[in-house]
Amino acid sequence: MSRIVYVNGEYLPEEDAKISVFDRGFLFADAVYEVSAVIGRKLVDNPAHLARLERSMNELKMTPPASGPEIEAIQMQMIEKNDLDEGLIYMQVTRGAADRDFAFPKDATPSLVMFTQKKPLSDNTVAKKGIAVVTVPDIRWKRRDIKTVGLLPASMAKQAALDAGANDAWFVEDGVVNEGSSNNAFIVTHDGKIVTRHLGTEILHGITRKAVIALAAQENLEIEERAFTPEEAYEAREAFSTSASAFVMPVVKIDGHVLGNGVPGPVAEKLRALYLEMAKAG
Ligand SMILES: Cc1ncc(COP(=O)(O)O)c(C=O)c1O
């Protein structure tokens, strides 16, 4: 059975879901997106994702194609129509179709597309072993706080990681780790501090990052929001990344340096368990 995809007011079989070749998302990557996880047919931390979508549109002066509650109603329909018990819902917003011109069109109607991916999220075999990451130069644009579909550098970084026999890449700029290809990066120091890069335009303000920092604080774990170098990461007691699709993912190797004894660390495992508990509670 094919998926049902939402395109500008219609729920269509994916073969019939189409948008214009003049869509500015296609021509200029003039589009933003969000992804929310679904567990037990319930959306995880969805209001925060919708708020960030609104912020991304605002930053780019895009007219929202629908209000937050309208978008959420479509998400609920998508869960129903796709029988989505566990997986992801992607929400893609473009400035719309217009004759090709860099200037923003005055009369284009924004497009809203949604699709789902069924995926086991809570029982993730990769998370049980942890992943290896490699660092790569951060060649992205300077507004990484906006969640745009301009994801080619992220795609190239991920492919470079796979080609190097690793699972993911961490972006490095000016000697410090910014974030992962599609996640926020954390290390745990030998004195037990959780370190992740401070917010700014250099990184995406991860929704999972925020939730995990709050969970760590509840556990009385010490958090430092500051930049760290790859060398500090190589020496860390443990490391992990966070994202809406992988939650808390333990990192066991960085640029070939094995952390601890090469298995997921207790802080990452604890935070993953706490996050899952929260996500399942809805
Ligand atoms: C570059 C980047 N950083 C961080 C994240 C994690 O953000 P969130 O926890 O909101 O999924 C993502 C998610 O796609 C990302 O693409």
mmCIF file with all atom_site columns, C-alpha atoms in Angstrom, residues 30-221:
data_model
loop_
_atom_site.group_PDB
_atom_site.id
_atom_site.type_symbol
_atom_site.label_atom_id
_atom_site.label_alt_id
_atom_site.label_comp_id
_atom_site.label_asym_id
_atom_site.label_entity_id
_atom_site.label_seq_id
_atom_site.pdbx_PDB_ins_code
_atom_site.Cartn_x
_atom_site.Cartn_y
_atom_site.Cartn_z
_atom_site.occupancy
_atom_site.B_iso_or_equiv
_atom_site.pdbx_formal_charge
_atom_site.auth_seq_id
_atom_site.auth_comp_id
_atom_site.auth_asym_id
_atom_site.auth_atom_id
_atom_site.pdbx_PDB_model_num
ATOM 1   C CA . ASP A 1 30  ? 13.486 28.412 -0.768  1.00 0.00 ? 30  ASP A CA 1
ATOM 2   C CA . ALA A 1 31  ? 11.751 26.187 1.741   1.00 0.00 ? 31  ALA A CA 1
ATOM 3   C CA . VAL A 1 32  ? 11.770 25.213 5.393   1.00 0.00 ? 32  VAL A CA 1
ATOM 4   C CA . TYR A 1 33  ? 10.752 22.020 7.120   1.00 0.00 ? 33  TYR A CA 1
ATOM 5   C CA . GLU A 1 34  ? 10.158 20.246 10.394  1.00 0.00 ? 34  GLU A CA 1
ATOM 6   C CA . VAL A 1 35  ? 9.997  16.666 11.486  1.00 0.00 ? 35  VAL A CA 1
ATOM 7   C CA . SER A 1 36  ? 8.079  15.364 14.456  1.00 0.00 ? 36  SER A CA 1
ATOM 8   C CA . ALA A 1 37  ? 8.347  11.850 15.824  1.00 0.00 ? 37  ALA A CA 1
ATOM 9   C CA . VAL A 1 38  ? 5.280  9.680  16.412  1.00 0.00 ? 38  VAL A CA 1
ATOM 10  C CA . ILE A 1 39  ? 5.253  7.034  19.135  1.00 0.00 ? 39  ILE A CA 1
ATOM 11  C CA . GLY A 1 40  ? 2.137  5.023  19.922  1.00 0.00 ? 40  GLY A CA 1
ATOM 12  C CA . ARG A 1 41  ? 0.254  7.216  17.390  1.00 0.00 ? 41  ARG A CA 1
ATOM 13  C CA . LYS A 1 42  ? 1.108  10.327 19.454  1.00 0.00 ? 42  LYS A CA 1
ATOM 14  C CA . LEU A 1 43  ? 3.252  13.268 18.345  1.00 0.00 ? 43  LEU A CA 1
ATOM 15  C CA . VAL A 1 44  ? 6.392  13.901 20.418  1.00 0.00 ? 44  VAL A CA 1
ATOM 16  C CA . ASP A 1 45  ? 7.117  17.484 21.587  1.00 0.00 ? 45  ASP A CA 1
ATOM 17  C CA . ASN A 1 46  ? 5.057  18.729 18.635  1.00 0.00 ? 46  ASN A CA 1
ATOM 18  C CA . PRO A 1 47  ? 4.198  22.269 19.848  1.00 0.00 ? 47  PRO A CA 1
ATOM 19  C CA . ALA A 1 48  ? 7.953  23.024 20.007  1.00 0.00 ? 48  ALA A CA 1
ATOM 20  C CA . HIS A 1 49  ? 8.428  21.781 16.428  1.00 0.00 ? 49  HIS A CA 1
ATOM 21  C CA . LEU A 1 50  ? 5.496  23.870 15.180  1.00 0.00 ? 50  LEU A CA 1
ATOM 22  C CA . ALA A 1 51  ? 6.867  26.937 16.992  1.00 0.00 ? 51  ALA A CA 1
ATOM 23  C CA . ARG A 1 52  ? 10.265 26.461 15.334  1.00 0.00 ? 52  ARG A CA 1
ATOM 24  C CA . LEU A 1 53  ? 8.574  26.029 11.936  1.00 0.00 ? 53  LEU A CA 1
ATOM 25  C CA . GLU A 1 54  ? 6.819  29.343 12.469  1.00 0.00 ? 54  GLU A CA 1
ATOM 26  C CA . ARG A 1 55  ? 10.112 30.972 13.454  1.00 0.00 ? 55  ARG A CA 1
ATOM 27  C CA . SER A 1 56  ? 11.893 29.568 10.370  1.00 0.00 ? 56  SER A CA 1
ATOM 28  C CA . MET A 1 57  ? 9.128  30.994 8.123   1.00 0.00 ? 57  MET A CA 1
ATOM 29  C CA . ASN A 1 58  ? 9.294  34.363 9.902   1.00 0.00 ? 58  ASN A CA 1
ATOM 30  C CA . GLU A 1 59  ? 13.063 34.601 9.525   1.00 0.00 ? 59  GLU A CA 1
ATOM 31  C CA . LEU A 1 60  ? 12.665 34.096 5.761   1.00 0.00 ? 60  LEU A CA 1
ATOM 32  C CA . LYS A 1 61  ? 9.584  36.339 5.471   1.00 0.00 ? 61  LYS A CA 1
ATOM 33  C CA . MET A 1 62  ? 7.465  33.457 4.204   1.00 0.00 ? 62  MET A CA 1
ATOM 34  C CA . THR A 1 63  ? 3.705  33.576 4.491   1.00 0.00 ? 63  THR A CA 1
ATOM 35  C CA . PRO A 1 64  ? 2.598  30.588 6.583   1.00 0.00 ? 64  PRO A CA 1
ATOM 36  C CA . PRO A 1 65  ? 0.396  28.260 4.467   1.00 0.00 ? 65  PRO A CA 1
ATOM 37  C CA . ALA A 1 66  ? -1.615 27.288 7.568   1.00 0.00 ? 66  ALA A CA 1
ATOM 38  C CA . SER A 1 67  ? -1.836 28.072 11.262  1.00 0.00 ? 67  SER A CA 1
ATOM 39  C CA . GLY A 1 68  ? -0.258 25.879 13.963  1.00 0.00 ? 68  GLY A CA 1
ATOM 40  C CA . PRO A 1 69  ? -3.594 24.259 14.925  1.00 0.00 ? 69  PRO A CA 1
ATOM 41  C CA . GLU A 1 70  ? -4.416 23.665 11.224  1.00 0.00 ? 70  GLU A CA 1
ATOM 42  C CA . ILE A 1 71  ? -1.033 22.010 10.677  1.00 0.00 ? 71  ILE A CA 1
ATOM 43  C CA . GLU A 1 72  ? -1.547 19.844 13.730  1.00 0.00 ? 72  GLU A CA 1
ATOM 44  C CA . ALA A 1 73  ? -4.978 18.766 12.478  1.00 0.00 ? 73  ALA A CA 1
ATOM 45  C CA . ILE A 1 74  ? -3.362 17.667 9.194   1.00 0.00 ? 74  ILE A CA 1
ATOM 46  C CA . GLN A 1 75  ? -0.675 15.786 11.138  1.00 0.00 ? 75  GLN A CA 1
ATOM 47  C CA . MET A 1 76  ? -3.407 13.891 13.018  1.00 0.00 ? 76  MET A CA 1
ATOM 48  C CA . GLN A 1 77  ? -5.087 12.997 9.714   1.00 0.00 ? 77  GLN A CA 1
ATOM 49  C CA . MET A 1 78  ? -1.738 11.794 8.372   1.00 0.00 ? 78  MET A CA 1
ATOM 50  C CA . ILE A 1 79  ? -1.272 9.496  11.370  1.00 0.00 ? 79  ILE A CA 1
ATOM 51  C CA . GLU A 1 80  ? -4.756 8.071  10.735  1.00 0.00 ? 80  GLU A CA 1
ATOM 52  C CA . LYS A 1 81  ? -4.514 7.727  6.968   1.00 0.00 ? 81  LYS A CA 1
ATOM 53  C CA . ASN A 1 82  ? -1.055 6.155  7.089   1.00 0.00 ? 82  ASN A CA 1
ATOM 54  C CA . ASP A 1 83  ? -1.769 3.985  10.101  1.00 0.00 ? 83  ASP A CA 1
ATOM 55  C CA . LEU A 1 84  ? 1.382  5.454  11.647  1.00 0.00 ? 84  LEU A CA 1
ATOM 56  C CA . ASP A 1 85  ? 2.027  3.848  14.997  1.00 0.00 ? 85  ASP A CA 1
ATOM 57  C CA . GLU A 1 86  ? 5.736  4.741  15.164  1.00 0.00 ? 86  GLU A CA 1
ATOM 58  C CA . GLY A 1 87  ? 7.788  6.889  12.803  1.00 0.00 ? 87  GLY A CA 1
ATOM 59  C CA . LEU A 1 88  ? 8.187  10.404 11.513  1.00 0.00 ? 88  LEU A CA 1
ATOM 60  C CA . ILE A 1 89  ? 6.035  13.126 9.974   1.00 0.00 ? 89  ILE A CA 1
ATOM 61  C CA . TYR A 1 90  ? 7.822  15.616 7.724   1.00 0.00 ? 90  TYR A CA 1
ATOM 62  C CA . MET A 1 91  ? 6.291  19.039 7.134   1.00 0.00 ? 91  MET A CA 1
ATOM 63  C CA . GLN A 1 92  ? 7.743  20.915 4.178   1.00 0.00 ? 92  GLN A CA 1
ATOM 64  C CA . VAL A 1 93  ? 6.815  24.543 3.471   1.00 0.00 ? 93  VAL A CA 1
ATOM 65  C CA . THR A 1 94  ? 7.959  26.363 0.336   1.00 0.00 ? 94  THR A CA 1
ATOM 66  C CA . ARG A 1 95  ? 7.469  29.958 -0.741  1.00 0.00 ? 95  ARG A CA 1
ATOM 67  C CA . GLY A 1 96  ? 5.460  28.547 -3.660  1.00 0.00 ? 96  GLY A CA 1
ATOM 68  C CA . ALA A 1 97  ? 5.687  28.571 -7.446  1.00 0.00 ? 97  ALA A CA 1
ATOM 69  C CA . ALA A 1 98  ? 6.576  31.673 -9.466  1.00 0.00 ? 98  ALA A CA 1
ATOM 70  C CA . ASP A 1 99  ? 8.454  32.589 -12.635 1.00 0.00 ? 99  ASP A CA 1
ATOM 71  C CA . ARG A 1 100 ? 12.159 32.099 -11.944 1.00 0.00 ? 100 ARG A CA 1
ATOM 72  C CA . ASP A 1 101 ? 13.531 35.232 -10.269 1.00 0.00 ? 101 ASP A CA 1
ATOM 73  C CA . PHE A 1 102 ? 15.693 35.584 -7.148  1.00 0.00 ? 102 PHE A CA 1
ATOM 74  C CA . ALA A 1 103 ? 13.452 38.346 -5.753  1.00 0.00 ? 103 ALA A CA 1
ATOM 75  C CA . PHE A 1 104 ? 10.663 37.045 -3.535  1.00 0.00 ? 104 PHE A CA 1
ATOM 76  C CA . PRO A 1 105 ? 7.420  36.851 -5.606  1.00 0.00 ? 105 PRO A CA 1
ATOM 77  C CA . LYS A 1 106 ? 4.629  39.137 -4.401  1.00 0.00 ? 106 LYS A CA 1
ATOM 78  C CA . ASP A 1 107 ? 1.731  36.839 -5.202  1.00 0.00 ? 107 ASP A CA 1
ATOM 79  C CA . ALA A 1 108 ? 3.006  33.266 -4.789  1.00 0.00 ? 108 ALA A CA 1
ATOM 80  C CA . THR A 1 109 ? 0.936  30.917 -2.662  1.00 0.00 ? 109 THR A CA 1
ATOM 81  C CA . PRO A 1 110 ? 3.094  28.992 -0.176  1.00 0.00 ? 110 PRO A CA 1
ATOM 82  C CA . SER A 1 111 ? 3.052  25.199 -0.460  1.00 0.00 ? 111 SER A CA 1
ATOM 83  C CA . LEU A 1 112 ? 2.564  22.788 2.398   1.00 0.00 ? 112 LEU A CA 1
ATOM 84  C CA . VAL A 1 113 ? 3.538  19.157 1.882   1.00 0.00 ? 113 VAL A CA 1
ATOM 85  C CA . MET A 1 114 ? 3.529  16.425 4.516   1.00 0.00 ? 114 MET A CA 1
ATOM 86  C CA . PHE A 1 115 ? 4.685  12.842 4.329   1.00 0.00 ? 115 PHE A CA 1
ATOM 87  C CA . THR A 1 116 ? 5.280  10.066 6.826   1.00 0.00 ? 116 THR A CA 1
ATOM 88  C CA . GLN A 1 117 ? 7.996  7.465  7.323   1.00 0.00 ? 117 GLN A CA 1
ATOM 89  C CA . LYS A 1 118 ? 7.296  4.321  9.319   1.00 0.00 ? 118 LYS A CA 1
ATOM 90  C CA . LYS A 1 119 ? 10.356 3.599  11.441  1.00 0.00 ? 119 LYS A CA 1
ATOM 91  C CA . PRO A 1 120 ? 11.132 1.804  14.695  1.00 0.00 ? 120 PRO A CA 1
ATOM 92  C CA . LEU A 1 121 ? 12.263 4.672  16.933  1.00 0.00 ? 121 LEU A CA 1
ATOM 93  C CA . SER A 1 122 ? 11.948 3.456  20.502  1.00 0.00 ? 122 SER A CA 1
ATOM 94  C CA . ASP A 1 123 ? 13.606 0.074  19.895  1.00 0.00 ? 123 ASP A CA 1
ATOM 95  C CA . ASN A 1 124 ? 16.647 1.205  17.917  1.00 0.00 ? 124 ASN A CA 1
ATOM 96  C CA . THR A 1 125 ? 19.283 -1.520 17.513  1.00 0.00 ? 125 THR A CA 1
ATOM 97  C CA . VAL A 1 126 ? 21.922 1.068  16.529  1.00 0.00 ? 126 VAL A CA 1
ATOM 98  C CA . ALA A 1 127 ? 21.436 2.935  19.816  1.00 0.00 ? 127 ALA A CA 1
ATOM 99  C CA . LYS A 1 128 ? 22.241 -0.253 21.725  1.00 0.00 ? 128 LYS A CA 1
ATOM 100 C CA . LYS A 1 129 ? 25.740 -0.370 20.198  1.00 0.00 ? 129 LYS A CA 1
ATOM 101 C CA . GLY A 1 130 ? 26.367 3.334  19.713  1.00 0.00 ? 130 GLY A CA 1
ATOM 102 C CA . ILE A 1 131 ? 27.763 4.964  16.587  1.00 0.00 ? 131 ILE A CA 1
ATOM 103 C CA . ALA A 1 132 ? 31.107 6.101  15.196  1.00 0.00 ? 132 ALA A CA 1
ATOM 104 C CA . VAL A 1 133 ? 31.399 9.698  13.974  1.00 0.00 ? 133 VAL A CA 1
ATOM 105 C CA . VAL A 1 134 ? 34.031 11.527 11.962  1.00 0.00 ? 134 VAL A CA 1
ATOM 106 C CA . THR A 1 135 ? 34.564 15.282 11.971  1.00 0.00 ? 135 THR A CA 1
ATOM 107 C CA . VAL A 1 136 ? 34.230 17.249 8.725   1.00 0.00 ? 136 VAL A CA 1
ATOM 108 C CA . PRO A 1 137 ? 34.656 20.967 7.929   1.00 0.00 ? 137 PRO A CA 1
ATOM 109 C CA . ASP A 1 138 ? 31.417 22.917 8.373   1.00 0.00 ? 138 ASP A CA 1
ATOM 110 C CA . ILE A 1 139 ? 30.800 24.250 4.846   1.00 0.00 ? 139 ILE A CA 1
ATOM 111 C CA . ARG A 1 140 ? 27.169 25.247 5.481   1.00 0.00 ? 140 ARG A CA 1
ATOM 112 C CA . TRP A 1 141 ? 25.688 28.741 5.239   1.00 0.00 ? 141 TRP A CA 1
ATOM 113 C CA . LYS A 1 142 ? 25.701 31.111 8.229   1.00 0.00 ? 142 LYS A CA 1
ATOM 114 C CA . ARG A 1 143 ? 22.031 30.789 9.289   1.00 0.00 ? 143 ARG A CA 1
ATOM 115 C CA . ARG A 1 144 ? 21.939 27.238 10.568  1.00 0.00 ? 144 ARG A CA 1
ATOM 116 C CA . ASP A 1 145 ? 19.358 28.272 13.156  1.00 0.00 ? 145 ASP A CA 1
ATOM 117 C CA . ILE A 1 146 ? 16.789 28.291 10.313  1.00 0.00 ? 146 ILE A CA 1
ATOM 118 C CA . LYS A 1 147 ? 15.661 24.788 9.400   1.00 0.00 ? 147 LYS A CA 1
ATOM 119 C CA . THR A 1 148 ? 15.803 25.036 5.610   1.00 0.00 ? 148 THR A CA 1
ATOM 120 C CA . VAL A 1 149 ? 15.782 22.273 3.007   1.00 0.00 ? 149 VAL A CA 1
ATOM 121 C CA . GLY A 1 150 ? 19.268 23.387 1.885   1.00 0.00 ? 150 GLY A CA 1
ATOM 122 C CA . LEU A 1 151 ? 20.653 20.089 3.141   1.00 0.00 ? 151 LEU A CA 1
ATOM 123 C CA . LEU A 1 152 ? 23.327 19.270 0.546   1.00 0.00 ? 152 LEU A CA 1
ATOM 124 C CA . PRO A 1 153 ? 26.288 19.921 2.920   1.00 0.00 ? 153 PRO A CA 1
ATOM 125 C CA . ALA A 1 154 ? 24.601 17.662 5.499   1.00 0.00 ? 154 ALA A CA 1
ATOM 126 C CA . SER A 1 155 ? 24.013 14.990 2.870   1.00 0.00 ? 155 SER A CA 1
ATOM 127 C CA . MET A 1 156 ? 27.671 15.246 1.706   1.00 0.00 ? 156 MET A CA 1
ATOM 128 C CA . ALA A 1 157 ? 28.896 15.041 5.315   1.00 0.00 ? 157 ALA A CA 1
ATOM 129 C CA . LYS A 1 158 ? 26.811 11.939 6.001   1.00 0.00 ? 158 LYS A CA 1
ATOM 130 C CA . GLN A 1 159 ? 28.077 10.277 2.818   1.00 0.00 ? 159 GLN A CA 1
ATOM 131 C CA . ALA A 1 160 ? 31.693 11.158 3.704   1.00 0.00 ? 160 ALA A CA 1
ATOM 132 C CA . ALA A 1 161 ? 31.134 9.524  7.107   1.00 0.00 ? 161 ALA A CA 1
ATOM 133 C CA . LEU A 1 162 ? 29.738 6.357  5.522   1.00 0.00 ? 162 LEU A CA 1
ATOM 134 C CA . ASP A 1 163 ? 32.612 6.284  3.011   1.00 0.00 ? 163 ASP A CA 1
ATOM 135 C CA . ALA A 1 164 ? 35.036 6.507  5.960   1.00 0.00 ? 164 ALA A CA 1
ATOM 136 C CA . GLY A 1 165 ? 33.362 3.505  7.618   1.00 0.00 ? 165 GLY A CA 1
ATOM 137 C CA . ALA A 1 166 ? 31.605 5.649  10.264  1.00 0.00 ? 166 ALA A CA 1
ATOM 138 C CA . ASN A 1 167 ? 27.900 6.299  10.847  1.00 0.00 ? 167 ASN A CA 1
ATOM 139 C CA . ASP A 1 168 ? 27.675 10.073 11.047  1.00 0.00 ? 168 ASP A CA 1
ATOM 140 C CA . ALA A 1 169 ? 29.628 13.322 10.778  1.00 0.00 ? 169 ALA A CA 1
ATOM 141 C CA . TRP A 1 170 ? 30.156 16.182 13.215  1.00 0.00 ? 170 TRP A CA 1
ATOM 142 C CA . PHE A 1 171 ? 30.690 19.622 11.704  1.00 0.00 ? 171 PHE A CA 1
ATOM 143 C CA . VAL A 1 172 ? 33.821 21.490 12.870  1.00 0.00 ? 172 VAL A CA 1
ATOM 144 C CA . GLU A 1 173 ? 34.420 25.213 12.365  1.00 0.00 ? 173 GLU A CA 1
ATOM 145 C CA . ASP A 1 174 ? 37.121 27.459 13.857  1.00 0.00 ? 174 ASP A CA 1
ATOM 146 C CA . GLY A 1 175 ? 38.479 24.457 15.729  1.00 0.00 ? 175 GLY A CA 1
ATOM 147 C CA . VAL A 1 176 ? 35.255 23.581 17.559  1.00 0.00 ? 176 VAL A CA 1
ATOM 148 C CA . VAL A 1 177 ? 32.428 21.086 17.046  1.00 0.00 ? 177 VAL A CA 1
ATOM 149 C CA . ASN A 1 178 ? 29.214 22.849 16.027  1.00 0.00 ? 178 ASN A CA 1
ATOM 150 C CA . GLU A 1 179 ? 26.768 19.939 15.725  1.00 0.00 ? 179 GLU A CA 1
ATOM 151 C CA . GLY A 1 180 ? 26.139 16.693 13.867  1.00 0.00 ? 180 GLY A CA 1
ATOM 152 C CA . SER A 1 181 ? 24.952 16.378 10.257  1.00 0.00 ? 181 SER A CA 1
ATOM 153 C CA . SER A 1 182 ? 21.345 16.156 11.499  1.00 0.00 ? 182 SER A CA 1
ATOM 154 C CA . ASN A 1 183 ? 21.628 16.311 15.266  1.00 0.00 ? 183 ASN A CA 1
ATOM 155 C CA . ASN A 1 184 ? 23.164 18.213 18.174  1.00 0.00 ? 184 ASN A CA 1
ATOM 156 C CA . ALA A 1 185 ? 26.454 16.970 19.594  1.00 0.00 ? 185 ALA A CA 1
ATOM 157 C CA . PHE A 1 186 ? 27.207 16.353 23.280  1.00 0.00 ? 186 PHE A CA 1
ATOM 158 C CA . ILE A 1 187 ? 30.175 15.069 25.278  1.00 0.00 ? 187 ILE A CA 1
ATOM 159 C CA . VAL A 1 188 ? 30.445 14.059 28.935  1.00 0.00 ? 188 VAL A CA 1
ATOM 160 C CA . THR A 1 189 ? 33.691 15.088 30.636  1.00 0.00 ? 189 THR A CA 1
ATOM 161 C CA . HIS A 1 190 ? 35.598 12.972 33.133  1.00 0.00 ? 190 HIS A CA 1
ATOM 162 C CA . ASP A 1 191 ? 34.223 15.071 35.972  1.00 0.00 ? 191 ASP A CA 1
ATOM 163 C CA . GLY A 1 192 ? 30.701 14.275 34.777  1.00 0.00 ? 192 GLY A CA 1
ATOM 164 C CA . LYS A 1 193 ? 29.742 17.546 33.071  1.00 0.00 ? 193 LYS A CA 1
ATOM 165 C CA . ILE A 1 194 ? 27.527 17.379 30.004  1.00 0.00 ? 194 ILE A CA 1
ATOM 166 C CA . VAL A 1 195 ? 28.856 19.768 27.356  1.00 0.00 ? 195 VAL A CA 1
ATOM 167 C CA . THR A 1 196 ? 27.059 20.929 24.214  1.00 0.00 ? 196 THR A CA 1
ATOM 168 C CA . ARG A 1 197 ? 27.640 23.944 22.010  1.00 0.00 ? 197 ARG A CA 1
ATOM 169 C CA . HIS A 1 198 ? 25.858 27.126 23.085  1.00 0.00 ? 198 HIS A CA 1
ATOM 170 C CA . LEU A 1 199 ? 23.021 28.391 20.900  1.00 0.00 ? 199 LEU A CA 1
ATOM 171 C CA . GLY A 1 200 ? 23.621 30.892 18.111  1.00 0.00 ? 200 GLY A CA 1
ATOM 172 C CA . THR A 1 201 ? 23.214 31.132 14.342  1.00 0.00 ? 201 THR A CA 1
ATOM 173 C CA . GLU A 1 202 ? 25.944 28.472 13.971  1.00 0.00 ? 202 GLU A CA 1
ATOM 174 C CA . ILE A 1 203 ? 23.667 25.561 14.926  1.00 0.00 ? 203 ILE A CA 1
ATOM 175 C CA . LEU A 1 204 ? 20.061 24.446 14.767  1.00 0.00 ? 204 LEU A CA 1
ATOM 176 C CA . HIS A 1 205 ? 18.336 24.973 18.093  1.00 0.00 ? 205 HIS A CA 1
ATOM 177 C CA . GLY A 1 206 ? 17.376 21.348 18.519  1.00 0.00 ? 206 GLY A CA 1
ATOM 178 C CA . ILE A 1 207 ? 14.049 20.595 20.120  1.00 0.00 ? 207 ILE A CA 1
ATOM 179 C CA . THR A 1 208 ? 15.442 17.315 21.472  1.00 0.00 ? 208 THR A CA 1
ATOM 180 C CA . ARG A 1 209 ? 18.570 19.155 22.691  1.00 0.00 ? 209 ARG A CA 1
ATOM 181 C CA . LYS A 1 210 ? 16.366 21.418 24.787  1.00 0.00 ? 210 LYS A CA 1
ATOM 182 C CA . ALA A 1 211 ? 14.273 18.563 26.176  1.00 0.00 ? 211 ALA A CA 1
ATOM 183 C CA . VAL A 1 212 ? 17.364 16.498 27.013  1.00 0.00 ? 212 VAL A CA 1
ATOM 184 C CA . ILE A 1 213 ? 19.033 19.443 28.790  1.00 0.00 ? 213 ILE A CA 1
ATOM 185 C CA . ALA A 1 214 ? 15.866 19.830 30.907  1.00 0.00 ? 214 ALA A CA 1
ATOM 186 C CA . LEU A 1 215 ? 15.847 16.093 31.714  1.00 0.00 ? 215 LEU A CA 1
ATOM 187 C CA . ALA A 1 216 ? 19.547 16.227 32.672  1.00 0.00 ? 216 ALA A CA 1
ATOM 188 C CA . ALA A 1 217 ? 18.873 19.200 34.962  1.00 0.00 ? 217 ALA A CA 1
ATOM 189 C CA . GLN A 1 218 ? 16.057 17.253 36.641  1.00 0.00 ? 218 GLN A CA 1
ATOM 190 C CA . GLU A 1 219 ? 18.583 14.495 37.322  1.00 0.00 ? 219 GLU A CA 1
ATOM 191 C CA . ASN A 1 220 ? 20.923 17.089 38.892  1.00 0.00 ? 220 ASN A CA 1
ATOM 192 C CA . LEU A 1 221 ? 23.473 16.531 36.151  1.00 0.00 ? 221 LEU A CA 1
#
